[in-house]
């Protein structure tokens, strides 16, 4: 990665090297402004970590990218397409090019793991049921779950297994981009570390671009190429984790300077 490209939210790169391009994004809820004139580029093939304090709109920003809530202002381009252009056919095609793992997994509680993974396959393809079922089983295995879990309900799984089931569903269609919202929240350190390793393996295997929202400094250290910090309605800092640590001010300095931050960052040479 070119160091110059690592340190600016707007990259001087051809369109075909950019997975996500945000320009002039504003998100407002009544009189409350969450984002104002926010710019960000995400390179194809990178894992970018998104951090920010409570209320900085990390999930709101993601929802605008994946078409769940239109920003009040600005342009959202994913893989060269305008997400909010109003072209229904284009939007349907884009939906199959990204996979999303929401913060709580968002699995259908009345469906088994296998049935949950089948949902996007059934919605976006016309594959024979037998082939679709085989693909669902493969994704379950790729997410690190045994096939014995395929016919269990989410309530019958541990927290870590539910995260992996949600991940299996997110990669069901071999997406180009994977969105992960607090993927290790609530997991013990060992399980969280294994999940980070799995995400890295899937990135290499599937050639993914990963947009990862997290508070977990270990995940930022172990899984992210760059980190973008949100505050004051925009991206206030971006770059490799060690760069952000060395140049942190304000909220970011407090974030890195706490006991957990010092413990994690001590492992990256600080």
CSV table of C-alpha atoms in Angstrom, one decimal:
chain,number,residue,atom,x,y,z
A,1,UNK,CA,0.0,0.0,0.0
A,2,UNK,CA,1.3,3.4,-0.9
A,3,UNK,CA,1.9,5.3,2.4
A,4,UNK,CA,0.5,8.5,0.8
A,5,UNK,CA,-2.7,6.7,0.0
A,6,UNK,CA,-2.9,5.4,3.6
A,7,UNK,CA,-3.2,8.9,5.2
A,8,UNK,CA,-6.0,10.6,3.2
A,9,UNK,CA,-9.7,9.9,3.1
A,10,UNK,CA,-9.7,10.9,-0.6
A,11,UNK,CA,-7.4,8.8,-2.8
A,12,UNK,CA,-5.9,9.7,-6.1
A,13,UNK,CA,-6.6,6.4,-7.6
A,14,UNK,CA,-8.6,5.2,-10.7
A,15,UNK,CA,-12.2,4.3,-10.2
A,16,UNK,CA,-11.6,0.7,-10.7
A,17,UNK,CA,-9.2,0.6,-7.7
A,18,UNK,CA,-11.9,2.1,-5.4
A,19,UNK,CA,-14.5,-0.2,-3.8
A,20,UNK,CA,-16.4,2.5,-1.9
A,21,UNK,CA,-16.3,6.3,-2.6
A,22,UNK,CA,-18.2,8.7,-0.4
A,23,UNK,CA,-18.4,12.4,-1.2
A,24,UNK,CA,-20.1,15.2,0.8
A,25,UNK,CA,-22.1,12.9,2.9
A,26,UNK,CA,-24.5,14.4,5.4
A,27,UNK,CA,-26.8,12.5,7.7
A,28,UNK,CA,-29.4,14.5,9.7
A,29,UNK,CA,-32.2,13.4,12.0
A,30,UNK,CA,-34.4,16.4,12.5
A,31,UNK,CA,-32.2,19.2,14.0
A,32,UNK,CA,-29.5,16.7,14.9
A,33,UNK,CA,-26.6,16.5,12.4
A,34,UNK,CA,-24.6,13.3,12.6
A,35,UNK,CA,-22.4,13.7,9.5
A,36,UNK,CA,-21.6,16.8,7.5
A,37,UNK,CA,-19.4,16.9,4.3
A,38,UNK,CA,-17.9,13.5,5.0
A,39,UNK,CA,-15.6,12.1,2.4
A,40,UNK,CA,-14.0,8.6,2.3
A,41,UNK,CA,-12.5,6.2,-0.2
A,42,UNK,CA,-12.0,2.5,0.5
A,43,UNK,CA,-9.6,0.7,-1.7
A,44,UNK,CA,-10.4,-2.7,-3.3
A,45,UNK,CA,-8.9,-5.5,-1.4
A,46,UNK,CA,-8.3,-3.6,1.9
A,47,UNK,CA,-9.8,-4.0,5.3
A,48,UNK,CA,-10.7,-0.6,6.7
A,49,UNK,CA,-11.7,-0.3,10.4
A,50,UNK,CA,-14.2,2.4,11.3
A,51,UNK,CA,-14.0,3.8,14.8
A,52,UNK,CA,-15.7,6.6,16.7
A,53,UNK,CA,-17.3,7.5,19.9
A,54,UNK,CA,-20.9,6.9,20.8
A,55,UNK,CA,-23.2,8.9,18.5
A,56,UNK,CA,-20.7,9.4,15.7
A,57,UNK,CA,-22.9,7.5,13.3
A,58,UNK,CA,-20.7,4.5,12.4
A,59,UNK,CA,-23.7,2.2,11.7
A,60,UNK,CA,-25.6,5.1,10.1
A,61,UNK,CA,-22.8,5.5,7.6
A,62,UNK,CA,-22.8,1.8,6.8
A,63,UNK,CA,-26.5,1.8,6.3
A,64,UNK,CA,-26.2,4.6,3.8
A,65,UNK,CA,-23.6,2.6,1.8
A,66,UNK,CA,-25.7,-0.6,1.7
A,67,UNK,CA,-28.9,1.2,0.7
A,68,UNK,CA,-30.9,1.0,3.9
A,69,UNK,CA,-31.0,4.8,4.7
A,70,UNK,CA,-30.4,7.5,2.1
A,71,UNK,CA,-28.0,10.2,3.3
A,72,UNK,CA,-29.5,13.7,3.6
A,73,UNK,CA,-26.8,14.9,1.1
A,74,UNK,CA,-23.9,13.5,-0.8
A,75,UNK,CA,-22.9,10.7,-3.2
A,76,UNK,CA,-22.4,7.0,-2.4
A,77,UNK,CA,-20.6,5.0,-5.1
A,78,UNK,CA,-19.9,1.3,-4.6
A,79,UNK,CA,-17.9,-0.6,-7.2
A,80,UNK,CA,-18.4,2.3,-9.5
A,81,UNK,CA,-22.2,2.5,-9.2
A,82,UNK,CA,-24.3,5.2,-7.5
A,83,UNK,CA,-26.2,3.4,-4.8
A,84,UNK,CA,-28.9,6.0,-4.6
A,85,UNK,CA,-29.4,6.5,-8.4
A,86,UNK,CA,-32.9,5.1,-8.3
A,87,UNK,CA,-32.1,2.3,-10.8
A,88,UNK,CA,-33.8,-0.7,-9.3
A,89,UNK,CA,-32.0,-3.2,-11.5
A,90,UNK,CA,-28.6,-1.7,-10.6
A,91,UNK,CA,-29.5,-1.8,-6.9
A,92,UNK,CA,-30.5,-5.5,-7.1
A,93,UNK,CA,-27.2,-6.3,-8.8
A,94,UNK,CA,-25.3,-4.4,-6.1
A,95,UNK,CA,-27.2,-6.2,-3.3
A,96,UNK,CA,-25.6,-9.5,-4.5
A,97,UNK,CA,-22.1,-7.9,-4.5
A,98,UNK,CA,-21.9,-7.2,-0.8
A,99,UNK,CA,-22.6,-9.2,2.3
A,100,UNK,CA,-23.5,-7.8,5.6
A,101,UNK,CA,-23.0,-9.1,9.2
A,102,UNK,CA,-25.0,-6.8,11.5
A,103,UNK,CA,-24.0,-6.1,15.0
A,104,UNK,CA,-26.3,-8.6,16.6
A,105,UNK,CA,-26.1,-11.1,13.8
A,106,UNK,CA,-29.7,-10.5,12.8
A,107,UNK,CA,-30.3,-14.2,12.1
A,108,UNK,CA,-33.9,-15.3,11.6
A,109,UNK,CA,-34.6,-16.9,15.0
A,110,UNK,CA,-37.2,-19.4,13.5
A,111,UNK,CA,-34.8,-20.6,10.8
A,112,UNK,CA,-32.0,-23.1,11.2
A,113,UNK,CA,-28.4,-22.0,10.4
A,114,UNK,CA,-28.7,-23.8,7.1
A,115,UNK,CA,-32.0,-22.1,6.3
A,116,UNK,CA,-30.5,-18.7,7.2
A,117,UNK,CA,-27.6,-19.1,4.8
A,118,UNK,CA,-30.0,-20.2,2.1
A,119,UNK,CA,-32.0,-17.0,2.3
A,120,UNK,CA,-29.7,-14.8,0.1
A,121,UNK,CA,-29.0,-17.7,-2.2
A,122,UNK,CA,-32.7,-18.2,-2.8
A,123,UNK,CA,-33.4,-14.5,-3.2
A,124,UNK,CA,-30.7,-13.7,-5.7
A,125,UNK,CA,-30.2,-16.9,-7.7
A,126,UNK,CA,-32.2,-19.5,-9.6
A,127,UNK,CA,-30.0,-22.4,-8.6
A,128,UNK,CA,-31.5,-25.9,-8.2
A,129,UNK,CA,-32.4,-26.5,-4.5
A,130,UNK,CA,-29.8,-29.3,-4.2
A,131,UNK,CA,-27.0,-27.1,-5.5
A,132,UNK,CA,-28.1,-24.2,-3.3
A,133,UNK,CA,-28.1,-26.5,-0.3
A,134,UNK,CA,-24.6,-27.6,-1.1
A,135,UNK,CA,-23.4,-24.0,-1.4
A,136,UNK,CA,-25.0,-23.2,2.0
A,137,UNK,CA,-23.2,-26.1,3.6
A,138,UNK,CA,-19.9,-25.0,2.1
A,139,UNK,CA,-20.3,-21.5,3.4
A,140,UNK,CA,-21.1,-22.9,6.9
A,141,UNK,CA,-17.8,-24.8,6.8
A,142,UNK,CA,-15.9,-21.8,5.5
A,143,UNK,CA,-17.2,-19.8,8.4
A,144,UNK,CA,-15.6,-22.3,10.8
A,145,UNK,CA,-18.8,-24.1,11.9
A,146,UNK,CA,-19.2,-27.9,11.9
A,147,UNK,CA,-22.0,-29.2,9.6
A,148,UNK,CA,-23.6,-30.6,12.8
A,149,UNK,CA,-24.6,-27.0,13.6
A,150,UNK,CA,-26.4,-26.5,10.2
A,151,UNK,CA,-29.8,-27.7,11.4
A,152,UNK,CA,-29.7,-25.9,14.8
A,153,UNK,CA,-31.6,-22.8,15.6
A,154,UNK,CA,-29.7,-19.6,16.5
A,155,UNK,CA,-30.9,-20.0,20.1
A,156,UNK,CA,-29.1,-23.4,20.3
A,157,UNK,CA,-25.7,-21.9,19.5
A,158,UNK,CA,-23.1,-20.1,21.6
A,159,UNK,CA,-22.5,-16.4,20.9
A,160,UNK,CA,-19.4,-17.2,18.9
A,161,UNK,CA,-21.2,-19.8,16.8
A,162,UNK,CA,-24.0,-17.3,16.1
A,163,UNK,CA,-21.4,-14.8,14.9
A,164,UNK,CA,-20.0,-17.4,12.5
A,165,UNK,CA,-23.5,-18.4,11.3
A,166,UNK,CA,-24.1,-14.7,10.5
A,167,UNK,CA,-20.8,-14.6,8.7
A,168,UNK,CA,-21.7,-17.7,6.7
A,169,UNK,CA,-24.8,-15.9,5.5
A,170,UNK,CA,-22.9,-12.8,4.7
A,171,UNK,CA,-20.5,-14.7,2.3
A,172,UNK,CA,-23.3,-16.8,0.8
A,173,UNK,CA,-23.1,-15.1,-2.6
A,174,UNK,CA,-19.3,-14.7,-2.8
A,175,UNK,CA,-19.5,-10.9,-2.4
A,176,UNK,CA,-16.9,-8.4,-3.4
A,177,UNK,CA,-17.4,-6.4,-0.2
A,178,UNK,CA,-18.1,-7.6,3.3
A,179,UNK,CA,-19.6,-5.3,5.9
A,180,UNK,CA,-19.0,-6.2,9.5
A,181,UNK,CA,-20.7,-4.2,12.3
A,182,UNK,CA,-19.0,-4.9,15.7
A,183,UNK,CA,-18.2,-8.5,14.7
A,184,UNK,CA,-16.4,-9.4,18.0
A,185,UNK,CA,-18.6,-7.5,20.4
A,186,UNK,CA,-19.5,-9.7,23.3
A,187,UNK,CA,-17.0,-12.4,22.6
A,188,UNK,CA,-14.2,-13.5,25.0
A,189,UNK,CA,-10.7,-12.6,23.8
A,190,UNK,CA,-9.8,-16.1,22.6
A,191,UNK,CA,-13.0,-16.4,20.5
A,192,UNK,CA,-12.6,-12.9,19.2
A,193,UNK,CA,-9.0,-13.5,18.2
A,194,UNK,CA,-10.1,-16.6,16.3
A,195,UNK,CA,-12.8,-14.7,14.6
A,196,UNK,CA,-10.3,-12.1,13.4
A,197,UNK,CA,-8.1,-14.9,12.0
A,198,UNK,CA,-11.1,-16.3,10.2
A,199,UNK,CA,-11.9,-12.9,8.7
A,200,UNK,CA,-8.3,-12.5,7.4
A,201,UNK,CA,-8.4,-16.0,5.9
A,202,UNK,CA,-11.7,-15.3,4.1
A,203,UNK,CA,-10.4,-12.0,2.8
A,204,UNK,CA,-7.5,-13.8,1.2
A,205,UNK,CA,-9.5,-16.7,-0.1
A,206,UNK,CA,-12.4,-14.7,-1.5
A,207,UNK,CA,-10.5,-11.5,-2.5
A,208,UNK,CA,-12.7,-9.4,-0.3
A,209,UNK,CA,-12.8,-5.7,0.5
A,210,UNK,CA,-13.9,-5.4,4.2
A,211,UNK,CA,-15.6,-2.5,5.9
A,212,UNK,CA,-15.4,-3.2,9.6
A,213,UNK,CA,-16.9,-1.2,12.4
A,214,UNK,CA,-15.4,-2.0,15.8
A,215,UNK,CA,-14.4,-0.8,19.2
A,216,UNK,CA,-12.0,-3.7,19.6
A,217,UNK,CA,-8.4,-2.5,19.4
A,218,UNK,CA,-7.1,-6.0,19.0
A,219,UNK,CA,-9.3,-6.4,15.9
A,220,UNK,CA,-8.0,-3.1,14.6
A,221,UNK,CA,-4.4,-4.3,15.1
A,222,UNK,CA,-4.9,-7.8,13.8
A,223,UNK,CA,-7.4,-7.4,10.9
A,224,UNK,CA,-7.3,-3.9,9.5
A,225,UNK,CA,-5.0,-2.3,6.9
A,226,UNK,CA,-6.2,1.2,7.7
A,227,UNK,CA,-8.4,2.8,10.4
A,228,UNK,CA,-10.7,5.7,9.8
A,229,UNK,CA,-11.8,7.7,12.9
A,230,UNK,CA,-15.1,9.5,12.9
A,231,UNK,CA,-15.7,12.6,15.0
A,232,UNK,CA,-17.1,16.1,14.4
A,233,UNK,CA,-19.3,14.7,11.7
A,234,UNK,CA,-16.5,13.6,9.4
A,235,UNK,CA,-13.3,11.5,9.1
A,236,UNK,CA,-10.9,13.2,11.4
A,237,UNK,CA,-8.0,10.8,10.9
A,238,UNK,CA,-7.2,7.9,8.7
A,239,UNK,CA,-4.2,5.6,8.2
A,240,UNK,CA,-2.5,2.5,9.6
A,241,UNK,CA,-3.2,1.9,13.3
A,242,UNK,CA,0.3,2.8,14.5
A,243,UNK,CA,0.2,6.1,12.6
A,244,UNK,CA,-3.1,7.1,14.2
A,245,UNK,CA,-1.8,6.2,17.6
A,246,UNK,CA,1.3,8.3,17.2
A,247,UNK,CA,-0.7,11.4,15.9
A,248,UNK,CA,-3.8,11.0,18.0
A,249,UNK,CA,-5.4,14.1,19.6
A,250,UNK,CA,-8.7,14.7,21.4
A,251,UNK,CA,-11.1,11.8,21.5
A,252,UNK,CA,-8.7,9.6,19.6
A,253,UNK,CA,-5.9,10.1,22.2
A,254,UNK,CA,-8.4,9.2,24.9
A,255,UNK,CA,-9.4,6.1,23.0
A,256,UNK,CA,-5.8,4.9,22.5
A,257,UNK,CA,-4.7,6.1,26.0
A,258,UNK,CA,-7.1,4.0,28.1
A,259,UNK,CA,-5.9,0.8,29.9
A,260,UNK,CA,-7.2,-1.5,27.1
A,261,UNK,CA,-5.8,0.7,24.4
A,262,UNK,CA,-2.4,0.8,26.0
A,263,UNK,CA,-2.4,-3.0,26.4
A,264,UNK,CA,-3.4,-3.6,22.8
A,265,UNK,CA,-1.1,-1.0,21.3
A,266,UNK,CA,1.8,-2.1,23.4
A,267,UNK,CA,1.9,-5.1,21.1
A,268,UNK,CA,2.4,-2.9,18.0
A,269,UNK,CA,5.5,-1.2,19.2
A,270,UNK,CA,4.3,1.6,21.3
